[in-house]
Coordinates of C-alpha atoms in Angstrom, one line a residue:
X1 CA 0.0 0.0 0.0
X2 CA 2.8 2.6 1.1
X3 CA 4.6 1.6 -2.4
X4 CA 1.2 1.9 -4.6
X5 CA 0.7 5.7 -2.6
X6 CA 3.9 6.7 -3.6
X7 CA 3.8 5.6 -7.0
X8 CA 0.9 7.2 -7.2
X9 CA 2.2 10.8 -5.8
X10 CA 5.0 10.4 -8.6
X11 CA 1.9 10.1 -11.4
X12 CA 0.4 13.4 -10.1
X13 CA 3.7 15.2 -9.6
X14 CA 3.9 14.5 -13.1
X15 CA 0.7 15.9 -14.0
X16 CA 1.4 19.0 -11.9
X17 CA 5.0 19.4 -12.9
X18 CA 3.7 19.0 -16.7
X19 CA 1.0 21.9 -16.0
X20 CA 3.1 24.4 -14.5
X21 CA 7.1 24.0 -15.5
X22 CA 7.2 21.7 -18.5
X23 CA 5.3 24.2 -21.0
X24 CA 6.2 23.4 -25.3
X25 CA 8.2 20.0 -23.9
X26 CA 4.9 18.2 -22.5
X27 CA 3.8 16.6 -25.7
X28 CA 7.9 15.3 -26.3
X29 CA 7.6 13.5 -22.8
X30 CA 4.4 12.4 -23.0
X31 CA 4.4 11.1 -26.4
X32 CA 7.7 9.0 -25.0
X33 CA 6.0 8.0 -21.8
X34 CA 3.6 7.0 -24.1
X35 CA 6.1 4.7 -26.1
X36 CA 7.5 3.2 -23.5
X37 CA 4.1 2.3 -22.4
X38 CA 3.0 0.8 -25.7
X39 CA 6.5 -1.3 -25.5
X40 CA 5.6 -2.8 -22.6
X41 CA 2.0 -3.7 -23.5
X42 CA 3.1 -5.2 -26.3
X43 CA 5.6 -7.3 -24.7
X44 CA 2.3 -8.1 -22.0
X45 CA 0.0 -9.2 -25.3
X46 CA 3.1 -12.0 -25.9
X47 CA 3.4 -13.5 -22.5
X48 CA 1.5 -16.5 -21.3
X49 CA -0.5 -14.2 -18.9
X50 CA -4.5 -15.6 -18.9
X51 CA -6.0 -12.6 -21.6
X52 CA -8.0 -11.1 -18.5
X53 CA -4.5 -10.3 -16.8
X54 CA -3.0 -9.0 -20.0
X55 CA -5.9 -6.6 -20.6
X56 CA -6.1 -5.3 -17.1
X57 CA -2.1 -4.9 -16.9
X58 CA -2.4 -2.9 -20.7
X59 CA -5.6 -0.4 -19.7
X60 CA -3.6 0.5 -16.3
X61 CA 0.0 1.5 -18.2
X62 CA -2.0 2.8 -21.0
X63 CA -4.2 5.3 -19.0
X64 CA -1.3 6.6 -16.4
X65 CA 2.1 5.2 -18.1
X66 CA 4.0 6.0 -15.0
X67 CA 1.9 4.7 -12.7
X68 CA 1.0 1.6 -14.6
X69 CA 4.5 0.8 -15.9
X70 CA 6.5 1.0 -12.5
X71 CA 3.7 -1.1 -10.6
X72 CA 3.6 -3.3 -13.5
X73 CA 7.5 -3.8 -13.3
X74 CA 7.4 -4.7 -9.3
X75 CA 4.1 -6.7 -8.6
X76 CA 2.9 -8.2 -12.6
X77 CA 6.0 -9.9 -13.0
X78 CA 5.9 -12.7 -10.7
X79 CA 5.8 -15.7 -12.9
X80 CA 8.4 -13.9 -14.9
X81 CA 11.6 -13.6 -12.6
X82 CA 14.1 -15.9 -13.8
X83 CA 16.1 -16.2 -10.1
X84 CA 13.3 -17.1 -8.4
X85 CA 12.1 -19.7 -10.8
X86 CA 15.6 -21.2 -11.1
X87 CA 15.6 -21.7 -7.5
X88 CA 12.6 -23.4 -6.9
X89 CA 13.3 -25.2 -10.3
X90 CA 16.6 -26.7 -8.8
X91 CA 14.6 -27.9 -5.7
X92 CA 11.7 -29.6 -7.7
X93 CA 14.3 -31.5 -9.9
X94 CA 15.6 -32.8 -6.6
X95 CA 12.8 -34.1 -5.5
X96 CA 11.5 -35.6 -9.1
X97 CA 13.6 -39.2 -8.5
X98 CA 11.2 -39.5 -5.4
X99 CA 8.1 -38.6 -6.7
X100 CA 7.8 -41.7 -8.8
X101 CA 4.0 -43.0 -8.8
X102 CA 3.2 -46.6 -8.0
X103 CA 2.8 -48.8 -10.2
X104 CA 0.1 -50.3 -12.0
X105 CA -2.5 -47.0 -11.0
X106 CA -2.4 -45.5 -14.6
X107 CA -4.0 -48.8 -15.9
X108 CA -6.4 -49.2 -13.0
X109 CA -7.5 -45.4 -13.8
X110 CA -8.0 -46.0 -17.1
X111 CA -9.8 -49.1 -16.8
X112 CA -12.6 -47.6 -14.1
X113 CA -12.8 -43.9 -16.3
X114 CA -10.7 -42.9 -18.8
X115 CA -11.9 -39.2 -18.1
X116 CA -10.5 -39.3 -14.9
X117 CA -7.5 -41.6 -15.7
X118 CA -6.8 -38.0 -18.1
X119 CA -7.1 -36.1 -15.1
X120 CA -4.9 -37.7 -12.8
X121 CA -2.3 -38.3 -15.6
X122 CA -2.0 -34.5 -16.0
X123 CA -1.4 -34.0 -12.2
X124 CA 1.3 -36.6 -12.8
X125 CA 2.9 -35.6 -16.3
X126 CA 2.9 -32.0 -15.9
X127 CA 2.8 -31.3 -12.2
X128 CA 4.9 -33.9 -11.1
X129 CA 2.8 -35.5 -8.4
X130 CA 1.4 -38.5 -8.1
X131 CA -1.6 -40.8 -7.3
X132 CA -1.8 -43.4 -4.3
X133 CA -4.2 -46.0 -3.4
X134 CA -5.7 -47.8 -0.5
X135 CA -5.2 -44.9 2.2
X136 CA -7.8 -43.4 4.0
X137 CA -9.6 -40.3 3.9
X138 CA -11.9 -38.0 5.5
X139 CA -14.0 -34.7 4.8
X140 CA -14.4 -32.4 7.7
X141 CA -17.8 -30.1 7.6
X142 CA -16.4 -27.3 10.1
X143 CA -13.3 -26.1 11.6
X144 CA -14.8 -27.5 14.9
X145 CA -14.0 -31.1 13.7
X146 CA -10.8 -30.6 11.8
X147 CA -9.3 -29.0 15.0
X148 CA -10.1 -31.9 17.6
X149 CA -8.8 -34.4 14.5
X150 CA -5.6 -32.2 14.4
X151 CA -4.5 -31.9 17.7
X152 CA -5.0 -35.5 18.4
X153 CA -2.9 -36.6 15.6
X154 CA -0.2 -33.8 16.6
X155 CA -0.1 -35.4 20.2
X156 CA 0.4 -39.0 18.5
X157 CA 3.6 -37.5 16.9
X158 CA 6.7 -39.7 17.0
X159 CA 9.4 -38.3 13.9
X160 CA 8.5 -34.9 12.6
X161 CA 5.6 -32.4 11.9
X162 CA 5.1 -30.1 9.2
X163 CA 2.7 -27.1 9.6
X164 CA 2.5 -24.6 6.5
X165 CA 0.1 -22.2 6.4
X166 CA -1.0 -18.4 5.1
X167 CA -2.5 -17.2 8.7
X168 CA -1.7 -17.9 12.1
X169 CA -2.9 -15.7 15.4
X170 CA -2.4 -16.1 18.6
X171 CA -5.7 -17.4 20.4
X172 CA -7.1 -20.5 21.7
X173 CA -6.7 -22.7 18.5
X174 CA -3.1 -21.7 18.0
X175 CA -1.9 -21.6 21.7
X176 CA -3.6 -24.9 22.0
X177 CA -1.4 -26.1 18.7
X178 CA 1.6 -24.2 20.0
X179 CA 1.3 -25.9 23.3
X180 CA 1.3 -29.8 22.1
X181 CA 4.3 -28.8 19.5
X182 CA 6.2 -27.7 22.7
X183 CA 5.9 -30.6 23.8
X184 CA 6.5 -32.7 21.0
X185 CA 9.8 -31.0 20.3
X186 CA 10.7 -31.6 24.1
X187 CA 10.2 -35.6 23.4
X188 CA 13.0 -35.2 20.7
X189 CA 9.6 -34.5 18.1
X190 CA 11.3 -32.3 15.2
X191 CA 8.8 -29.8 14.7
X192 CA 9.3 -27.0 11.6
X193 CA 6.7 -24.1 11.1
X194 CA 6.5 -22.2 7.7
X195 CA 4.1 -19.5 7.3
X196 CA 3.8 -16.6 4.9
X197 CA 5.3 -13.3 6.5
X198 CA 2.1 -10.8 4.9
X199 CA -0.5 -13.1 6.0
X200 CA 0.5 -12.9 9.3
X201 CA 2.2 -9.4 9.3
X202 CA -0.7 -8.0 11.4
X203 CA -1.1 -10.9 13.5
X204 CA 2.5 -12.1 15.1
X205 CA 5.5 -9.7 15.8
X206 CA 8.3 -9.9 13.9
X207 CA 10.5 -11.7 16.6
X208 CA 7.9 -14.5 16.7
X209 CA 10.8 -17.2 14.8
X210 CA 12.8 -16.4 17.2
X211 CA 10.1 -17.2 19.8
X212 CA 9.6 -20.6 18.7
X213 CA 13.4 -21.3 18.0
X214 CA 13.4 -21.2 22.0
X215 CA 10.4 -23.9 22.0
X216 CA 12.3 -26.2 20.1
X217 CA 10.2 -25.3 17.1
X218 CA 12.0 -24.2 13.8
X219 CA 10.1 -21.4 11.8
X220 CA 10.6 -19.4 8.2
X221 CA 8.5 -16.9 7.0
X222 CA 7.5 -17.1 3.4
X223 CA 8.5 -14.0 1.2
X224 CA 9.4 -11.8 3.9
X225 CA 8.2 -7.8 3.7
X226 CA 10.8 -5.6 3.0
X227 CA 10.6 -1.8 2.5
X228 CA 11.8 -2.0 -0.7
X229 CA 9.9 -3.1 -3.9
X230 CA 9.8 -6.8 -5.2
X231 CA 8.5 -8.5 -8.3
X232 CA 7.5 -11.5 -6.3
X233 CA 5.8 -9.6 -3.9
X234 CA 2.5 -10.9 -5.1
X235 CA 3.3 -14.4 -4.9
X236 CA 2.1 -15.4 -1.5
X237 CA 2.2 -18.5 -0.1
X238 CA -1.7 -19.1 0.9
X239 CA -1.1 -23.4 1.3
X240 CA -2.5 -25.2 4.4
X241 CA -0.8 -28.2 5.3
X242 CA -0.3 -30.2 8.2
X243 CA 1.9 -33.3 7.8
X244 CA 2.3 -35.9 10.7
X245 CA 5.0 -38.7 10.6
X246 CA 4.6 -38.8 6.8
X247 CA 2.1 -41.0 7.0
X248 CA -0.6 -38.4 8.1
X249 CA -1.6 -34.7 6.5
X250 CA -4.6 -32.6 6.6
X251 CA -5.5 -30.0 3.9
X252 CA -8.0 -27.7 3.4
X253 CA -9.5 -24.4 3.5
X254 CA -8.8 -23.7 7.1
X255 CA -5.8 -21.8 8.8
X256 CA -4.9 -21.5 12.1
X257 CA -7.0 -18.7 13.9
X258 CA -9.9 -18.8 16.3
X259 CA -12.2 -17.6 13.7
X260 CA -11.9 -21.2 11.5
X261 CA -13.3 -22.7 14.7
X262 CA -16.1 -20.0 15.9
X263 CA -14.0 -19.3 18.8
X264 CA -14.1 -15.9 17.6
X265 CA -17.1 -14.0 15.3
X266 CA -16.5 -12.1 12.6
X267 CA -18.6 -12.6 10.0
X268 CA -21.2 -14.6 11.8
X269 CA -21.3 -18.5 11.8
X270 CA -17.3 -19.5 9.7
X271 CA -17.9 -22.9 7.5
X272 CA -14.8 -23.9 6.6
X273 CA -13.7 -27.2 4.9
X274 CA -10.7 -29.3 5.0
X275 CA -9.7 -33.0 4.6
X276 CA -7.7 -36.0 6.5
X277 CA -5.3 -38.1 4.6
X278 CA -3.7 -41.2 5.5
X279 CA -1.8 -43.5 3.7
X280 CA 0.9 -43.7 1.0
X281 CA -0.8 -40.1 -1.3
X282 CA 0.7 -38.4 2.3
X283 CA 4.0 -38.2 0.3
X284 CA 2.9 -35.8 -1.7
X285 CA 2.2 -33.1 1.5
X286 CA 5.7 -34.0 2.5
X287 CA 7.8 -33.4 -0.5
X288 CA 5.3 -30.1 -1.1
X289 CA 6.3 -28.4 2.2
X290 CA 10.1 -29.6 2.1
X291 CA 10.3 -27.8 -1.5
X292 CA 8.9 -24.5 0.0
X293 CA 10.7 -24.7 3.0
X294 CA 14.1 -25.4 1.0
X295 CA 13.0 -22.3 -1.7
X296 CA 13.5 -20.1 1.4
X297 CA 16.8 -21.4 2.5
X298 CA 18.3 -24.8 1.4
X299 CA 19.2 -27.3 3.8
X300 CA 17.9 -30.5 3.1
X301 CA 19.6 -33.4 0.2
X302 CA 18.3 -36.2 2.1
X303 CA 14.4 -35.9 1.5
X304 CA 13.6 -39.5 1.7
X305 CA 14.7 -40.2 5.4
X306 CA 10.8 -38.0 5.5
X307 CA 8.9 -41.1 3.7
X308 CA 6.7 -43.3 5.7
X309 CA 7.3 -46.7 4.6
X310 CA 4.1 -48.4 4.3
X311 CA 3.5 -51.7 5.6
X312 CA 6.7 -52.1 7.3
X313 CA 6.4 -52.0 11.0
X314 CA 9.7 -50.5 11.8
X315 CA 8.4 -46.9 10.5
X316 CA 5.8 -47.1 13.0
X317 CA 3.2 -45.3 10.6
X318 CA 1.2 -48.5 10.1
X319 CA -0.4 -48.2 13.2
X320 CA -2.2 -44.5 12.1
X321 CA -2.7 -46.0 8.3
X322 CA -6.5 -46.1 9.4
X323 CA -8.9 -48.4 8.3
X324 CA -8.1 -48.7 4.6
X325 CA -10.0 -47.5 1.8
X326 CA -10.3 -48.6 -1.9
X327 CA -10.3 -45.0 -4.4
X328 CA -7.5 -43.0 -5.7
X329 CA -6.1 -40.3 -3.9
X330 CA -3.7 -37.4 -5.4
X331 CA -2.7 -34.3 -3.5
X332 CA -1.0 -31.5 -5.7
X333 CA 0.4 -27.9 -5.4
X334 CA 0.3 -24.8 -7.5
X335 CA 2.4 -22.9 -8.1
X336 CA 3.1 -18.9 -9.8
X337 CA 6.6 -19.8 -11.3
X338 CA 5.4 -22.1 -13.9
X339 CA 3.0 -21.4 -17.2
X340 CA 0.4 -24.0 -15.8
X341 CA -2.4 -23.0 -13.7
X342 CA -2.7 -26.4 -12.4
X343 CA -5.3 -25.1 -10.0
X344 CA -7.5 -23.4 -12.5
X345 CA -7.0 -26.6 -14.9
X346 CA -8.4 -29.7 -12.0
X347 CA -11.3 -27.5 -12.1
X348 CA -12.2 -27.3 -15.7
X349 CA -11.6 -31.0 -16.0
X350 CA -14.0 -31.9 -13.5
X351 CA -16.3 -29.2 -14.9
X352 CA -15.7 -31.2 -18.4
X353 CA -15.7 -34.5 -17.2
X354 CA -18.9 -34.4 -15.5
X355 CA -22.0 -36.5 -16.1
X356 CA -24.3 -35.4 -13.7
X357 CA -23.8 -32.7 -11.1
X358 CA -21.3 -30.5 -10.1
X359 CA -21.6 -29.0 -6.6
X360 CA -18.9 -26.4 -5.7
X361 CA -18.0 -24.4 -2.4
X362 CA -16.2 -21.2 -3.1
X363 CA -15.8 -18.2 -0.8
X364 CA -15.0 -15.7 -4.0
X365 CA -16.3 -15.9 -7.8
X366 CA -14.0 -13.7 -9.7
X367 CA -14.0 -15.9 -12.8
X368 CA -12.1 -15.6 -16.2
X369 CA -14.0 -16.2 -19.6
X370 CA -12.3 -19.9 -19.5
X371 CA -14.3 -20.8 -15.9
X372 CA -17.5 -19.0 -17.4
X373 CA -17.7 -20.8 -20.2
X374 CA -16.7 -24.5 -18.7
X375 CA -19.5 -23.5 -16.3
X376 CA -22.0 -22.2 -18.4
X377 CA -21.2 -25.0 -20.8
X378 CA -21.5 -27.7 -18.7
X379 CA -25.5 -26.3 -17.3
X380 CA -26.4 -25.9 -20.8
X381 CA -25.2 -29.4 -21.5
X382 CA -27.4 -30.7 -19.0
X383 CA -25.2 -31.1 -16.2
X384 CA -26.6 -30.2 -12.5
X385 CA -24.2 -27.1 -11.5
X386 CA -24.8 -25.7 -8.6
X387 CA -22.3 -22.9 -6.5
X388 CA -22.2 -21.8 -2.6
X389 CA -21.2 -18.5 -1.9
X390 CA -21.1 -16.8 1.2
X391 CA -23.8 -14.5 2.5
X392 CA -22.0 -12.4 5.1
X393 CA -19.0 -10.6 3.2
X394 CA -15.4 -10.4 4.4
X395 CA -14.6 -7.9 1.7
X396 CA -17.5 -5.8 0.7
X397 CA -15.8 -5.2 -3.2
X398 CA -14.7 -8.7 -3.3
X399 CA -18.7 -9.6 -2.8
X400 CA -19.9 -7.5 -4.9
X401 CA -17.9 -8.8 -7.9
X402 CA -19.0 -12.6 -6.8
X403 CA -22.7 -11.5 -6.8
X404 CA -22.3 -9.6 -10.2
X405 CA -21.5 -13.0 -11.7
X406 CA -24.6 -14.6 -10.4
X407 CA -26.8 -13.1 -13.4
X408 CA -24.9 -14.1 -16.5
X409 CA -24.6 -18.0 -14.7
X410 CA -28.1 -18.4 -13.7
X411 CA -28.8 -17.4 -17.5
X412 CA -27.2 -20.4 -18.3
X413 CA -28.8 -22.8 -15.6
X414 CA -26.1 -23.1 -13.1
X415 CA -28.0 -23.1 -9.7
X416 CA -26.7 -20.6 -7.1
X417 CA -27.0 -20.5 -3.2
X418 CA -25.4 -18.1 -0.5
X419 CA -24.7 -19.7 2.9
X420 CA -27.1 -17.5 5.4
X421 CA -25.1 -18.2 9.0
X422 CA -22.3 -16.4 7.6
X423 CA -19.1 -16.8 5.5
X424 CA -18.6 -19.9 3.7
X425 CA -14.5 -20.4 3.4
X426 CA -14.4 -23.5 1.8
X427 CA -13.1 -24.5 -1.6
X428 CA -14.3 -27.6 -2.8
X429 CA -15.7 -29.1 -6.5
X430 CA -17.5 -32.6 -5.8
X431 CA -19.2 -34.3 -9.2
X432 CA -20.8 -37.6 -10.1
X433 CA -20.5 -39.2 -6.6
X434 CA -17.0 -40.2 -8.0
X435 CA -14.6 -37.3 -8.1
X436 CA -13.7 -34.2 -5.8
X437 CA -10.8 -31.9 -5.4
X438 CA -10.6 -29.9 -1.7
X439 CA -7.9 -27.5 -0.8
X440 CA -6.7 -23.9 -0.4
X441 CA -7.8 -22.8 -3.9
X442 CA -10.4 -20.0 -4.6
X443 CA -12.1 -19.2 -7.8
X444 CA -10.6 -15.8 -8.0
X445 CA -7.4 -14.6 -10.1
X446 CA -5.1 -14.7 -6.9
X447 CA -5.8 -17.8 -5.9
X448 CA -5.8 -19.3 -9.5
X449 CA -2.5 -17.0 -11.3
X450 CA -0.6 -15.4 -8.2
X451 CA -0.5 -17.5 -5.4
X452 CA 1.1 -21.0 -4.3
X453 CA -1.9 -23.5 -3.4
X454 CA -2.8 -26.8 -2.6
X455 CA -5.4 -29.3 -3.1
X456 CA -6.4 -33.1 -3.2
X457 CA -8.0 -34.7 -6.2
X458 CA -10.2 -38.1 -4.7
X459 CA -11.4 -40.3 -6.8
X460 CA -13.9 -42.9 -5.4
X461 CA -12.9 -42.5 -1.7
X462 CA -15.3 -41.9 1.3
X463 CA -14.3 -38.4 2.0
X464 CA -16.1 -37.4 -1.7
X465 CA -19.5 -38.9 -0.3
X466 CA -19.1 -36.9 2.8
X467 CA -18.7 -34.4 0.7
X468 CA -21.8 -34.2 -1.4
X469 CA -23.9 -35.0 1.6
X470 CA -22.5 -32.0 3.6
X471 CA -23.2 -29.6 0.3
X472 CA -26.5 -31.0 0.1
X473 CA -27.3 -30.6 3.7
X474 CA -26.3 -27.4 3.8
X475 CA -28.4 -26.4 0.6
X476 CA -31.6 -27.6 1.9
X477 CA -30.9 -26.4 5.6
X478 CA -28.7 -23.1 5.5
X479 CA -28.8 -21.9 2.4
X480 CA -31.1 -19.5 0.4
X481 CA -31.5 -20.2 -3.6
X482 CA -30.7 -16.6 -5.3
X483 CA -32.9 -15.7 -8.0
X484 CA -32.5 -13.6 -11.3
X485 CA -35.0 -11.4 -9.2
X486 CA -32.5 -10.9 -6.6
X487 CA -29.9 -10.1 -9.4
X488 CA -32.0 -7.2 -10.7
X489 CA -32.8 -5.5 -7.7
X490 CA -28.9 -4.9 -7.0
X491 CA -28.4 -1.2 -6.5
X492 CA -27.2 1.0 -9.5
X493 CA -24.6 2.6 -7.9
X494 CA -23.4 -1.0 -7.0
X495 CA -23.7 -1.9 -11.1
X496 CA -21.6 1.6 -11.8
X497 CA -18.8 0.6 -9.2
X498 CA -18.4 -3.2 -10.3
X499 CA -18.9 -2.5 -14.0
X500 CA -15.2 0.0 -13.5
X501 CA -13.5 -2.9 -10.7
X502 CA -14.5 -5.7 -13.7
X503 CA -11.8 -4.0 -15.9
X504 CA -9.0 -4.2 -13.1
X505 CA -10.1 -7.2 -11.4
X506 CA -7.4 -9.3 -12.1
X507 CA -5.1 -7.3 -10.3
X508 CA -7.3 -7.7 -7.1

């Protein structure tokens, strides 16, 4: 904000300086402001940028060259900076060898859907991740649930935990987390924290690694703030991931602050989602959180000595394999520094894929023409689509850009419902009874172009069945059914407002 304010001052000292000392030279500087603006649009129109970005990026450098162009340079680079990418490339290609997926699932895929076999391939082929079988997994409704589940597979501890997430604060879920990893990392527990330095720059002092260092608990903060500009600035790391003993992990939409639990009301009743995995897919979590922690500062070669060896009692994961399961399970990340939005792309092929509903939870709808029109597509094709929003707002202009959507889908037959106890934070797609993905990943641009995410893709696995059943449930008990009614009686000045914010809505 302080950087965007005083970029902002230099675009009006401009203006003024222009007016008052510049006189019969104005039109020379402003006619090569203007060039240089063009250049850089056109180098914009080339990059692999979704069109939406490109457009948004262009009007802004276009209309106020050195506003636009110097913002542009710092914060709509970030899947452009050659350092950064190298670094985490370097990491990834050491973890590649282990990442190796099991064999004989490809077949099995293909043999029970080829649709889905396609999906899961492309996790594998282009992402790098792969599916596992036979594990155990479970979908959690509320915060409430996933917290108890958390802390008791914390206590159970006996090699390492993981914990990465966007948002932590102090309170009565994190002291109570804080508490058992004090005392895991007393029992000889190793115990690393990794948490994104803006999500939390409000919430925990700056000291606070240093804090845990003396618990026995080693902490990095993820892209720290510094008061100078930075072109991956906007690459935050919004992942939630808890990994136990590499043999348990829990994902989800849910971070680490009294609100996800309703210890705390801010936006009436929080529904949150998240899942519980157990079983070989765990591997995945694992190698995900040592390549971010090693992106920050590289100290681990020996990744493996982190894999739970499955069936092999010396590991002493076996035990907490829980009950096992027959499906397919696949957790994946996504990431900024690459030209796939692997996010964005689970989605559309579960939005293709379907053959008879589609039920998504999604806290923001700040869609690009390729969501619209896989969602649109898929109504119009006959497909059940239906969407949860929230009905209490935690950003008012965020709100009223999901609720400006509403109109066009309903058009098209995709059902829409707002969650009335409050805000709805999970991020879920469920279709067919068969196939879900669950995780940290929004259907806005941030979440889907800027960020680092996380999700799991379950094929045939109980925690897709609790899934539906909680959408459903919630439809036909919380939830009102928005009409194109409701859609027309939106306020005019609230039209005027969101039809300017659609133009730059990318960049939100």
């Amino acid at each position: 904000m302080v950087w965007v304010a005083i970029v902002m001052m230099l675009q009006v000292a401009w203006i003024v300086a222009s007016i008052l000392f510049l006189g019969r030279y104005y039109w020379v500087i402003t006619a090569a402001l203007s060039l240089i603006g063009l250049i850089f649009v056109m180098y914009i129109a080339q990059e692999w940028y979704n069109p939406a970005y490109k457009l948004a990026w262009s009007i802004l450098i276009l209309s106020v060259p050195i506003l636009g162009t110097i913002l542009y340079l710092f914060f709509g680079r970030g899947n452009t900076i050659v350092a950064e990418r190298r670094k985490h490339r370097q990491i990834d290609e050491e973890l590649y060898p282990l990442m190796e997926q099991p064999e004989g699932i490809a077949k099995e895929l293909f043999s029970a859907d080829p649709a889905v076999a396609r999906q899961f391939s492309y996790l594998y082929r282009t992402a790098h991740y792969p599916a596992g079988r036979n594990g155990f997994t479970h979908y959690f409704p509320g915060g409430e649930e996933y917290f108890e589940e958390l802390c008791g597979a914390l206590k159970r501890a006996e090699r390492f935990v993981f914990l990465e997430y966007f948002i932590i604060e102090r309170g009565y879920m994190w002291d109570t987390i804080l508490e058992i990893l004090t005392e895991k990392a007393k029992e000889g527990v190793e115990v690393r924290l990794l948490y994104d330095d803006v999500g939390c720059i409000w919430l925990l002092p700056r000291d606070y690694p240093e804090f845990l260092e003396k618990r026995g608990i080693v902490c990095r903060r993820f892209n720290l703030l510094r008061p100078v500009m930075s072109a991956v600035f906007n690459n935050r790391d919004h992942r939630k991931i808890a990994v136990i003993d590499g043999h348990t992990a829990f994902c989800g939409g849910l971070n680490l602050a009294d609100e996800y639990i309703n210890k705390k009301e801010r936006f009436g009743h929080w529904k949150d989602g998240g899942v519980m995995i157990k079983g070989e897919a765990v591997w995945n979590y694992t190698a995900m959180f040592l390549g971010m922690w090693n992106s920050i500062r590289h100290t681990d070669f020996d990744y493996g000595r982190y894999r739970a060896v499955f069936g092999s009692r010396t590991s002493g994961e076996t035990s907490e394999g829980g009950p096992s399961q027959s499906g397919y399970v696949l957790p994946y990340g996504d990431s900024p520094l690459d030209h796939d939005c692997t996010g964005e792309n689970v989605y559309l092929n579960i939005l293709h894929g379907a053959k008879r509903y589609v039920y998504i939870y999604t806290p923001y709808l700040i869609i690009d023409q390729e969501m619209a029109v896989a969602l649109t597509l898929a109504a119009k094709s006959g497909v059940d689509v239906r969407i949860m929003t929230p009905h209490v707002p935690d950003k008012k202009l965020i709100f009223m850009l999901t609720r400006s959507y509403y109109a066009r889908l309903l058009d098209a037959g995709v059902r829409i419902y707002e969650y009335l106890p409050g805000f709805l934070h999970t991020k879920a797609f469920v279709a067919d009874d068969e196939l879900a993905a669950i995780g940290s990943i929004n259907l806005d641009y941030r979440s889907l172009y800027l960020h680092f995410e996380c999700g799991a893709l379950l094929y045939r696995t109980e925690a897709v069945l609790e899934l539906k059943e909680d959408f459903v449930r919630t439809m036909e008990g919380e939830a009102m059914e928005v009409t194109m009614e409701f859609c027309r009686k939106r306020p005019i000045y609230e039209r005027v407002l969101v039809s300017a914010m659609h133009l730059f809505e990318p960049l939100f």
